[in-house]
Coordinates of C-alpha atoms in Angstrom, one line a residue:
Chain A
X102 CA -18.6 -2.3 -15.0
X103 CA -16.4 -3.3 -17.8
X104 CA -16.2 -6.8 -18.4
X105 CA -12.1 -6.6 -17.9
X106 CA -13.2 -6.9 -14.3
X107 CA -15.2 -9.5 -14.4
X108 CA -12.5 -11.7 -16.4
X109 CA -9.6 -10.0 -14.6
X110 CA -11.5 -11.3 -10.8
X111 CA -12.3 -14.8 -12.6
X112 CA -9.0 -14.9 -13.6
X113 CA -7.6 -14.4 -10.3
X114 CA -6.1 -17.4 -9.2
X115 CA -8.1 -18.4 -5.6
X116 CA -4.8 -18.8 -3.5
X117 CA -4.5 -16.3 -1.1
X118 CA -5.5 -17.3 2.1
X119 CA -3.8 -20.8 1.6
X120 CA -0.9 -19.8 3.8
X121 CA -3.6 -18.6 6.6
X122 CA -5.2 -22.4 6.5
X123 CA -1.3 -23.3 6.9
X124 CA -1.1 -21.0 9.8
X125 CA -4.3 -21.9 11.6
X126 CA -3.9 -25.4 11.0
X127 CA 0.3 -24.8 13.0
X128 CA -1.6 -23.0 15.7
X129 CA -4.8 -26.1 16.3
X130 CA -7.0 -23.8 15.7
X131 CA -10.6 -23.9 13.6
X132 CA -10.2 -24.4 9.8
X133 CA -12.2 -21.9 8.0
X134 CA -11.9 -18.1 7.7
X135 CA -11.9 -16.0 11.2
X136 CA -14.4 -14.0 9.8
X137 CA -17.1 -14.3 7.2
X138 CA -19.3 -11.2 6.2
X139 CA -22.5 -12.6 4.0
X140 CA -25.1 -10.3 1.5
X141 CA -24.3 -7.9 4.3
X142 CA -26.9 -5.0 3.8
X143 CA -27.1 -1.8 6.2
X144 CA -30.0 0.5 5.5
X145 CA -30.1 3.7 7.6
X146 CA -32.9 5.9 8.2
X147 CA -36.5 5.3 6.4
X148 CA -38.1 6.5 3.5
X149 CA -36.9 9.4 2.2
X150 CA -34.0 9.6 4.0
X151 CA -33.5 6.4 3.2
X152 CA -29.5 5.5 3.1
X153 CA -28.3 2.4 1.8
X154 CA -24.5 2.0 3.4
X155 CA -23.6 -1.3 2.6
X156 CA -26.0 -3.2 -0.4
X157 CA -24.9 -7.1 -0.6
X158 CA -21.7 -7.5 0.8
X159 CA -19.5 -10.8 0.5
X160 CA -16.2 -11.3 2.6
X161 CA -14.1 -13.9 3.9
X162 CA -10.9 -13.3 6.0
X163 CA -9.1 -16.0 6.6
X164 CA -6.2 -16.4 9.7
X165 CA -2.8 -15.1 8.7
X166 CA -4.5 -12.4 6.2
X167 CA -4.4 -8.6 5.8
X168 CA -7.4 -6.9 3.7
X169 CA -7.7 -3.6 3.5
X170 CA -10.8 -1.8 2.5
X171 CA -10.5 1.2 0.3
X172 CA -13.1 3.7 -0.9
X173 CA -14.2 7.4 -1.3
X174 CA -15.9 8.6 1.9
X175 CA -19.4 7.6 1.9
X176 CA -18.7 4.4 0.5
X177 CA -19.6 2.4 3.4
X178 CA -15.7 1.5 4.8
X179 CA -16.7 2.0 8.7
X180 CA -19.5 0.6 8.1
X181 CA -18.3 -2.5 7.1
X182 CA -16.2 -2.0 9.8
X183 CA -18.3 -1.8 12.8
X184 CA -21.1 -4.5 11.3
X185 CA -17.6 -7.0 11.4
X186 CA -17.0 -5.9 15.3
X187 CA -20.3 -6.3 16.2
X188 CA -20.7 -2.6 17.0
X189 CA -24.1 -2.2 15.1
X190 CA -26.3 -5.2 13.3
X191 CA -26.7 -5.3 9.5
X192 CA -30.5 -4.8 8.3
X193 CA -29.8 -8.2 6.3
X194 CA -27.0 -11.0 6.1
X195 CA -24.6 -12.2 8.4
X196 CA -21.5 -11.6 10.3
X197 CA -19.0 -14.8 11.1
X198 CA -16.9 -14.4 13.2
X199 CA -15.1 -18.0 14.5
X200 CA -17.8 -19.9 13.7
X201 CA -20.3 -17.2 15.9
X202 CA -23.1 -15.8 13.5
X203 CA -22.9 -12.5 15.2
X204 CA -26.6 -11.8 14.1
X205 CA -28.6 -14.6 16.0
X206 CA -26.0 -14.4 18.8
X207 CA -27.5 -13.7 22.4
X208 CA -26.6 -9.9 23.2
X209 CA -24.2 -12.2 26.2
X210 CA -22.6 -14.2 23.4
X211 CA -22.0 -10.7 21.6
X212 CA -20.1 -9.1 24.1
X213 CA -17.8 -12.2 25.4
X214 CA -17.0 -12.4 21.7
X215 CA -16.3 -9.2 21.5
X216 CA -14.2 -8.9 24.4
X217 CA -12.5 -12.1 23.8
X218 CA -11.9 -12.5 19.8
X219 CA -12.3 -9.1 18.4
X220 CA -9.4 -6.4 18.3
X221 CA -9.5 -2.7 17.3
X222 CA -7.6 -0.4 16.4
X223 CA -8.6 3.2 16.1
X224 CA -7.1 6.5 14.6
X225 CA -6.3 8.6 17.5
X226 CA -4.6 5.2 19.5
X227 CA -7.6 4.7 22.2
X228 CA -4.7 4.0 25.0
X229 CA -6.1 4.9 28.5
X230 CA -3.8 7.9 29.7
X231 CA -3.4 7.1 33.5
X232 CA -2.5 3.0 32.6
X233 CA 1.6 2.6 31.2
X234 CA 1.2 0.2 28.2
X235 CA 1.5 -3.0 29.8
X236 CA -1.6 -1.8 31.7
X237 CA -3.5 -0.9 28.5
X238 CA -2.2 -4.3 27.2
X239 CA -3.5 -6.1 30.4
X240 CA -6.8 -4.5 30.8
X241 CA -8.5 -6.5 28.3
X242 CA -7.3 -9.9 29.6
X243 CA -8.5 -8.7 33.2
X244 CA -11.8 -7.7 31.8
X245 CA -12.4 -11.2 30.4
X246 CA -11.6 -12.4 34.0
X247 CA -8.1 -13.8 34.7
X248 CA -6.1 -12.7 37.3
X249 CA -4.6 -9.2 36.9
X250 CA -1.1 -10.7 38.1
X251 CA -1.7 -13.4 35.2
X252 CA -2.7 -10.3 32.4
X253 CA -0.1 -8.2 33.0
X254 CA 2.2 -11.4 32.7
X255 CA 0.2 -12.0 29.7
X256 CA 0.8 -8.1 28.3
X257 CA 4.7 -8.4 28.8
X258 CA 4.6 -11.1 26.4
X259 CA 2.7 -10.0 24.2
X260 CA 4.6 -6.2 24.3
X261 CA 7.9 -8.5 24.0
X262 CA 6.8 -10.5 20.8
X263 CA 6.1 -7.2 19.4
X264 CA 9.2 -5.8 20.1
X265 CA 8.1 -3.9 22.4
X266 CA 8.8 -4.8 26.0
X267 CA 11.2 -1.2 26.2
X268 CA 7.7 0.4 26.6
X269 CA 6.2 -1.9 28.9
X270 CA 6.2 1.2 31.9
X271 CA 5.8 3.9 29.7
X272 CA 2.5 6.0 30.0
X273 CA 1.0 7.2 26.8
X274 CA 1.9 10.6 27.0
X275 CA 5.8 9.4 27.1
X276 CA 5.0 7.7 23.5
X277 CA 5.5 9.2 19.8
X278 CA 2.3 8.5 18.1
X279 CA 3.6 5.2 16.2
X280 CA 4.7 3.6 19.6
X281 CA 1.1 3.7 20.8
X282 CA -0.3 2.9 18.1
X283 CA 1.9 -0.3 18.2
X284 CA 0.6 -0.3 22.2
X285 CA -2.9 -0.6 20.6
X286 CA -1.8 -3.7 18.4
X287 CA -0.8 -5.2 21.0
X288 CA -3.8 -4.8 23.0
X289 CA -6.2 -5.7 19.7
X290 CA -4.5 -9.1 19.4
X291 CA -3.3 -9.8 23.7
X292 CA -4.6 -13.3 24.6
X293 CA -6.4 -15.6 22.0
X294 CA -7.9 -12.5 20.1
X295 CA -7.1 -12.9 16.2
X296 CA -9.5 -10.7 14.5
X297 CA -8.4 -6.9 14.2
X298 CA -10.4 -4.3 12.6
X299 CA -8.3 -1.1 12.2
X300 CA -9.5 1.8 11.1
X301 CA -7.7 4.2 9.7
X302 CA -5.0 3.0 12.3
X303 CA -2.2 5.4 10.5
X304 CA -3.8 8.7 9.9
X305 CA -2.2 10.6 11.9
X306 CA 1.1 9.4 11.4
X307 CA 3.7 10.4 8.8
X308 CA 4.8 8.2 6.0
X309 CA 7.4 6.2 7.5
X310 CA 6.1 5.5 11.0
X311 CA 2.6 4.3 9.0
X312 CA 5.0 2.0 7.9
X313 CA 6.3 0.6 11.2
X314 CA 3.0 0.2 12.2
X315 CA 1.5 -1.2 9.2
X316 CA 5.0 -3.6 9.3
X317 CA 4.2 -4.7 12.5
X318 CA 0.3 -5.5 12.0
X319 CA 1.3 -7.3 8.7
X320 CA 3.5 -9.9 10.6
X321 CA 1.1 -10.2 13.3
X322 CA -1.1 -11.5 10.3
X323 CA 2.1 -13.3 9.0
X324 CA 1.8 -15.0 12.5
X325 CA -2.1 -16.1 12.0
X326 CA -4.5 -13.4 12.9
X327 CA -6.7 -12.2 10.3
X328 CA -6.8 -7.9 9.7
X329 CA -9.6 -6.0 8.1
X330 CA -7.7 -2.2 7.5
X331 CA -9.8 0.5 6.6
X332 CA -7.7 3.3 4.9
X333 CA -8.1 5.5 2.1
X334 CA -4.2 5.7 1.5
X335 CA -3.1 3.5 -1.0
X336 CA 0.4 3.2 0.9
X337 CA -0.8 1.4 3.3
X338 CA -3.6 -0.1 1.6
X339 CA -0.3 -1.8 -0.6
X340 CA 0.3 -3.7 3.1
X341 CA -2.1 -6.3 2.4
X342 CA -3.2 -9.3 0.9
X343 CA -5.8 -8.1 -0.7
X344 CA -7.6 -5.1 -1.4
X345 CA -11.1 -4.1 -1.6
X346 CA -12.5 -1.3 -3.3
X347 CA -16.0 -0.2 -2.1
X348 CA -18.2 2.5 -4.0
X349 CA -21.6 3.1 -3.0
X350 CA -21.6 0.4 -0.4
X351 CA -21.1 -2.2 -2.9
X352 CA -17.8 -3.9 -3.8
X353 CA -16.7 -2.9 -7.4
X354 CA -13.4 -4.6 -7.4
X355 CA -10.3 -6.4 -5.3
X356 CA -6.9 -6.6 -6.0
X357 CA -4.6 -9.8 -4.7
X358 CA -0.6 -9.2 -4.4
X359 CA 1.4 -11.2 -7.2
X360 CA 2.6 -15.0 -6.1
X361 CA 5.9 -14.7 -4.4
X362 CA 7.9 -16.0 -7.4
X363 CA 6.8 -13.6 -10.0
X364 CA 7.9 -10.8 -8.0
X365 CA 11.8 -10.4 -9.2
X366 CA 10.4 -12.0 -12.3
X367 CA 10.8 -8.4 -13.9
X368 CA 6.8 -8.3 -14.6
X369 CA 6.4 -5.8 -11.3
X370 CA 9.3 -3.2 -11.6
X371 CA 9.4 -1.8 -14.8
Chain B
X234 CA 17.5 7.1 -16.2
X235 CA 21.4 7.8 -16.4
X236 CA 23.7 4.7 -17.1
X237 CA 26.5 7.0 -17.9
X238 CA 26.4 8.3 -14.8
X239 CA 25.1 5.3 -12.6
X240 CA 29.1 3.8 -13.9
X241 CA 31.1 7.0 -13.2
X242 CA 29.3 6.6 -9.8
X243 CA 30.4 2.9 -9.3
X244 CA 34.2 4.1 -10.8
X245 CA 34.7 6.1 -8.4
X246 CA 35.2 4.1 -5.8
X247 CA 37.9 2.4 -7.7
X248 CA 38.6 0.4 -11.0
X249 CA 36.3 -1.6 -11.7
X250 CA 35.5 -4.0 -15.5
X251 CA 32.6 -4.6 -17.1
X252 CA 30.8 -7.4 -16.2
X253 CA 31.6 -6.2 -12.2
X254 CA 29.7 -2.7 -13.0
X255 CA 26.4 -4.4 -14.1
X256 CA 26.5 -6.7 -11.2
X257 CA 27.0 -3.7 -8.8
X258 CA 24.5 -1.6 -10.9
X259 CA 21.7 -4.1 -10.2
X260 CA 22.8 -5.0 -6.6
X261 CA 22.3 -1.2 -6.1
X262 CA 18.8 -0.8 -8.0
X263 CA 17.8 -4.4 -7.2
X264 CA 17.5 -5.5 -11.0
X265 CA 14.6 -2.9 -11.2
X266 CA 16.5 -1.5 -14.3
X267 CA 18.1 -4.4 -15.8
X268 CA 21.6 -3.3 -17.9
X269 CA 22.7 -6.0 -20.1
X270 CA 26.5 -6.2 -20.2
X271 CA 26.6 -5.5 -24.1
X272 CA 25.1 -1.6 -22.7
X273 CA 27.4 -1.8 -20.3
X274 CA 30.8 -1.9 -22.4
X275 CA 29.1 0.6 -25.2
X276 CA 28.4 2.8 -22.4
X277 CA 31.7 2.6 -20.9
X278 CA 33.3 2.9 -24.8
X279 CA 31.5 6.6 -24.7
X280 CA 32.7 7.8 -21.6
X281 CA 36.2 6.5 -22.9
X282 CA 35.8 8.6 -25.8
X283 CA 34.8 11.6 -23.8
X284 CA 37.4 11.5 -22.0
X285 CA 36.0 10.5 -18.5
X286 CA 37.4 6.8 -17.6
X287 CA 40.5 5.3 -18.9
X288 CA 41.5 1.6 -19.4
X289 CA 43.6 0.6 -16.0
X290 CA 45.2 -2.3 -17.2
X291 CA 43.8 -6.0 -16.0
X292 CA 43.4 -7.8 -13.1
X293 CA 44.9 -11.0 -11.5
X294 CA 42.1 -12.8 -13.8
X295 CA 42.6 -10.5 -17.0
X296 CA 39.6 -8.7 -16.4
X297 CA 40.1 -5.6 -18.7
X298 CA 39.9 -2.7 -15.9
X299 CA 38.7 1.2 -16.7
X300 CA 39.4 4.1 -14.2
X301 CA 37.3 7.5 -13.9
X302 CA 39.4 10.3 -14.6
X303 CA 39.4 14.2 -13.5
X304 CA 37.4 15.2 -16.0
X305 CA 34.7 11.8 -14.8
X306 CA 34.9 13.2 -11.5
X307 CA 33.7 17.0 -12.6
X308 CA 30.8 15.1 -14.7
X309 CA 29.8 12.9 -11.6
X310 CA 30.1 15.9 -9.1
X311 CA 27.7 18.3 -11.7
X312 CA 25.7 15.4 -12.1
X313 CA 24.8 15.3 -8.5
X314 CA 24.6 19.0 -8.0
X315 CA 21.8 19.6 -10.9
X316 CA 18.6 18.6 -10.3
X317 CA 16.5 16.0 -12.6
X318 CA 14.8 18.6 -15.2
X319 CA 11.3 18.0 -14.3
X320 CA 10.0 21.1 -16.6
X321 CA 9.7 19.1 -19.9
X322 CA 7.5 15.8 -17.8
X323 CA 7.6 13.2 -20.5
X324 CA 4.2 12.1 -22.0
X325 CA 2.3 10.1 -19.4
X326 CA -0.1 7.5 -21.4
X327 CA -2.5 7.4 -18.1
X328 CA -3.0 11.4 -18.1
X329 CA -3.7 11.2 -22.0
X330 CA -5.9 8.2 -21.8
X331 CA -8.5 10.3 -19.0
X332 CA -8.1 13.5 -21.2
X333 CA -9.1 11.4 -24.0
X334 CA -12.3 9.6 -21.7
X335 CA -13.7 12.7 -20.4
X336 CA -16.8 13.2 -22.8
X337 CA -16.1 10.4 -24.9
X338 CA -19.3 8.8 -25.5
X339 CA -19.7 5.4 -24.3
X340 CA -16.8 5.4 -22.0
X341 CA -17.3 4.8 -18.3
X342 CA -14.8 7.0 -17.0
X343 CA -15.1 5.7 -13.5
X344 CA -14.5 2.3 -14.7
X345 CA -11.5 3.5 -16.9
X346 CA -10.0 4.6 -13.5
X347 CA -11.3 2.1 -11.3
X348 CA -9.7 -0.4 -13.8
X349 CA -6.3 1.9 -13.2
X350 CA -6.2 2.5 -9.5
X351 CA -6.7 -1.6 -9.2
X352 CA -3.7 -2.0 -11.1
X353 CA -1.7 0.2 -9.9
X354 CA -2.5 -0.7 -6.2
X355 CA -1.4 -4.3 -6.9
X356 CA 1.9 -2.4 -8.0
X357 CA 1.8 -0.4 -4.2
X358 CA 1.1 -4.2 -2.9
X359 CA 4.1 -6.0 -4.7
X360 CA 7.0 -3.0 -3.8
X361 CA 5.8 -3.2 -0.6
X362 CA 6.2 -7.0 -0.2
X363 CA 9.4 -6.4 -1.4
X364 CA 10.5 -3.6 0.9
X365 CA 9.1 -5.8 3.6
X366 CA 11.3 -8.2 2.5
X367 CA 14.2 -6.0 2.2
X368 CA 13.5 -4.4 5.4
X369 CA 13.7 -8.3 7.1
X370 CA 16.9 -8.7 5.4
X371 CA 18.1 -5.5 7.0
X372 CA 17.5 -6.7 10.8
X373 CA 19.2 -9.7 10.2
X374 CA 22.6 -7.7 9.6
X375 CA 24.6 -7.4 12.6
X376 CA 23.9 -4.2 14.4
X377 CA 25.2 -0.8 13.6
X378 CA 26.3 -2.3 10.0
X379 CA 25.6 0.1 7.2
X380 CA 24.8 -1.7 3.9
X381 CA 24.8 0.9 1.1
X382 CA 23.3 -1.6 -1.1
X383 CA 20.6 -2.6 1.3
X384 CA 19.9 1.0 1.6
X385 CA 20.3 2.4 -2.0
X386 CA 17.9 -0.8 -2.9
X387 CA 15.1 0.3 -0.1
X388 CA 15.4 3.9 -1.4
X389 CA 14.8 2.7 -4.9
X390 CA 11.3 0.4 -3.7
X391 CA 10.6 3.5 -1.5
X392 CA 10.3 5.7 -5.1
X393 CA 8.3 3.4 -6.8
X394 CA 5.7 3.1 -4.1
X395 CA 5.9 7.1 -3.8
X396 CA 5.3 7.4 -7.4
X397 CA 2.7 5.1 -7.6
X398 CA 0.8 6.4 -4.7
X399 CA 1.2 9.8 -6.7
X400 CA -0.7 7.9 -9.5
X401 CA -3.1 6.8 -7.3
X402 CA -4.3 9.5 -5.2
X403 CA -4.5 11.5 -8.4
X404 CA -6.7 9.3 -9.7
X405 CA -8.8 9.0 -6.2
X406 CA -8.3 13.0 -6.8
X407 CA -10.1 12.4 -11.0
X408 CA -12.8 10.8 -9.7
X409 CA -13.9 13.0 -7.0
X410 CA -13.7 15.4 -9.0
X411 CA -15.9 13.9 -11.7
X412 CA -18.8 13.2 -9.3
X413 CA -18.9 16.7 -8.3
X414 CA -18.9 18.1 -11.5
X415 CA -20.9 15.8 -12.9
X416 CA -24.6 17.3 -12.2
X417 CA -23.3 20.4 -13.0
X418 CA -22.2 19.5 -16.1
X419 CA -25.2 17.4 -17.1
X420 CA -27.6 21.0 -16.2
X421 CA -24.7 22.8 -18.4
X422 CA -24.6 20.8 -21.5
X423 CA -26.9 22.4 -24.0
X424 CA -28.0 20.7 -27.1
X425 CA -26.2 23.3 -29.5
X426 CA -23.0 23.0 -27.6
X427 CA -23.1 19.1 -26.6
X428 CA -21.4 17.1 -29.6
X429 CA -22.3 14.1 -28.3
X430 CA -25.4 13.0 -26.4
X431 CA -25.2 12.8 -22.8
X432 CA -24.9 9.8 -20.5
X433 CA -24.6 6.5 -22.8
X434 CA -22.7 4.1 -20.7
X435 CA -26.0 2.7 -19.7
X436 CA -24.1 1.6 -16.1
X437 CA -26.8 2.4 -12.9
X438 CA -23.8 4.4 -11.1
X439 CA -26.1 7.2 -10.3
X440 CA -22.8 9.9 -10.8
X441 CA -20.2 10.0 -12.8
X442 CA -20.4 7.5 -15.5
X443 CA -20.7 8.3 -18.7
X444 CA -19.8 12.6 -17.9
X445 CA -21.7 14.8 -21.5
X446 CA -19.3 16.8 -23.5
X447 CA -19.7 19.9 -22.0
X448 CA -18.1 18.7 -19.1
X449 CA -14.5 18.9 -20.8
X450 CA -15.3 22.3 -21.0
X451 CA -15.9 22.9 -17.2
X452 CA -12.6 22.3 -16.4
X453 CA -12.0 18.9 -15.6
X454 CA -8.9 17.3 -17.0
X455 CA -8.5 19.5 -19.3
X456 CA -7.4 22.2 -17.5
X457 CA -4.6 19.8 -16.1
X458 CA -2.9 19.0 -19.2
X459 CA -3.3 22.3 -20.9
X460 CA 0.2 23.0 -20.0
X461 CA 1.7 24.3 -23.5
X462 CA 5.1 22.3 -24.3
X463 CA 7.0 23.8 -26.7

């Protein structure tokens, strides 16, 4: 790597993430990012077939921000992905999330956390055909054990903060693709949830309902959850905070947005 | 990018002077091509002089006033019946900067674009803030109101995301390419037809970095910008 990196990330004023600390501190929540990822190392397969996934990897997301993870395929994106959802455990290093080291957590621990703090958002929308979309909303909240009368309150809210409460009985086969995949925000962040991991939550939509949906996760960030987005389109990828590039399982570079004032400054349009 | 035409554009919704044709030139653009008014009243001098606005006397304030004639309103209409000429693309810096990389020795090529897609992502991440922004402004209009300013200004954002996502997935596109031709190039490149020695970067990137001569030859970017332009 050129040295221009290494200057241009030094050089990088350490900012971002202020607004989230703002955010978290508004909502009474715990200081500190929602999710830490430390010297995070995946190694598949032995000898020979050896494959290193992720080698060393170093993240912090804090509440109220977006990152988006960008790289060629093979570069360990999903990876990253499912080590930060506690689908699979790294061969070294450690995953934070709230406070929880999801490594040394009992396999109990790892699912309430799962169920309670982490959302996801997939490609093809995950919504459960035979539930309308408050019911997909709901069904999360009644799997951690309220009543169902008190999660499908829960859903309407959450469905109405969205901007979405004209779908509330709507099955997802009545949908377009961008409504559910809003649906499937919704559900990622219902009840006290504010980590979502999406990956590749746009890909099969076309350029301006990506938008809408990558609109609406941004202000749910806005609001104080914290996003990891895994995409290898750099128009949505241009939705977050920050971006980080990953080749070979190792981050080569990241990208933070210009300070709000700078913008109409005439250094960005050209 | 047409000034001329940008003003017979404004004109023709009615007399307009100078100072009130920048203002409505930006509004409509969002400042992304700042005019200054001195371009402004020499632009509107040559269109006087052609023929295609007239002065139109002053208003209550003594603002000097210029109307678009007939013959402006021909221009403007062939104006936006011909399409932008895109057969004579003007010389893009980026696409002669890789042609120059490929097989130069001691340039990472990967890091030459890396170093490019990260900048031009942070572009992507500022117009986008900005057509968030715009869009936010949008919703707060009443219902059913059509701002063509609010729109012309998200359609201008819209292009310079497009564009640079161009830039970008061409580049994503470059360095694909350049690991997959990389081996290939490296069992290629013969000692009497490599000018250069292969692989000097010295980087540990196991692909990519670094590419021998001989893989200008294999196609690469060459073939891309082999386009004569005469």
């Amino acid at each position: 790597m050129s040295s221009e990196y290494a200057s241009a990330q030094a050089g990088e004023p350490a900012e971002e993430g202020g607004g989230g600390a703002r955010e978290a501190a508004a909502a009474g929540r715990r200081a500190g990012p929602v999710l830490e990822l430390v010297e995070l190392t995946r190694v598949h397969g032995e000898g020979a077939a050896e494959v290193q996934a992720l080698r060393g990897v170093d993240l912090e997301v804090a509440a109220g921000e977006l990152v988006a993870v960008m790289g060629p395929s093979g570069s360990g994106k999903s990876t990253l992905l499912t080590l930060a959802g506690g689908l699979d455990m790294p061969t070294s290093g450690r995953v934070v999330v709230e406070g929880t080291d999801l490594t040394t957590a009992s396999r109990k621990e790892l699912a309430a956390l799962r169920r309670r703090s982490i959302g996801y958002v997939f490609q093809d929308y995950n919504l459960i055909p035979a539930l309308t979309a408050a019911e997909n909303v709901a069904l999360p909240r009644e799997l951690d054990g309220i009543s169902s009368r008190r999660a499908r309150k829960e859903a309407l809210a959450a469905l109405e903060e969205f901007g979405l409460q004209q779908l509330a009985d709507r099955f997802p086969d009545e949908m377009s693709g961008g409504q559910q995949q809003r649906v499937a925000i919704a559900r990622a962040l219902v009840g006290d949830r504010r980590l979502v991991l999406a990956d590749e939550p746009t890909g099969a939509l076309d350029s301006e309902t990506g938008d809408a949906v990558l609109a609406l996760l941004r202000s749910r960030c806005d609001a104080g959850a914290a996003g990891i987005l895994v995409t290898h389109e750099p128009r949505f990828a241009a939705w977050a905070d920050r971006v980080v590039f990953l080749r070979d399982g190792s981050v080569v570079d990241t990208t933070l947005r210009s300070a709000a004032e700078s913008l109409l400054a005439g250094g960005a349009a050209q | 990018m047409s000034i001329r035409h940008g003003l017979l554009a404004l004109l023709e919704r009615g007399p307009r002077y100078g100072y009130q044709l920048r203002t409505e030139f930006e509004s409509r653009t969002g400042s992304t091509w700042p005019l200054n008014v001195g371009q402004v009243y020499t632009t509107v001098a040559r269109l006087e002089r052609d023929g295609l606005v007239v002065p139109a006397g002053e208003d209550e304030a003594g603002h000097a006033l210029y109307a678009i004639t007939e013959d402006g309103r021909d221009e403007l209409r062939r104006w936006f019946a011909t399409p932008v000429d895109r057969t004579s693309p003007p010389r893009d810096e980026l696409a002669i900067k890789l042609a120059m990389a490929v097989g130069s020795p001691g340039v990472d090529v990967r890091a030459v674009i890396q170093s490019q897609r990260s900048h031009t992502i942070r572009a992507m991440q500022d117009y986008t803030r900005l057509k968030a922004q715009a869009l936010e402004e949008a919703m707060t209009r009443e219902p059913g109101v059509f701002d063509a300013d609010d729109i012309a200004w998200q359609l201008v954002l819209d292009q310079m995301i497009f564009q640079a996502e161009a830039e970008a997935r061409w580049l994503d596109h470059c360095e694909t390419r350049l690991i997959r031709l990389a081996p290939r190039a490296a069992a290629s490149a013969r000692p009497d037809t490599a000018a250069a020695p292969a692989g000097e970067s010295g980087t540990d990137d196991q692909a990519g970095s670094g590419l021998p001569q001989g893989s200008a030859r294999n196609g690469g970017l060459r073939g891309a910008l082999r386009r004569p332009r005469r």
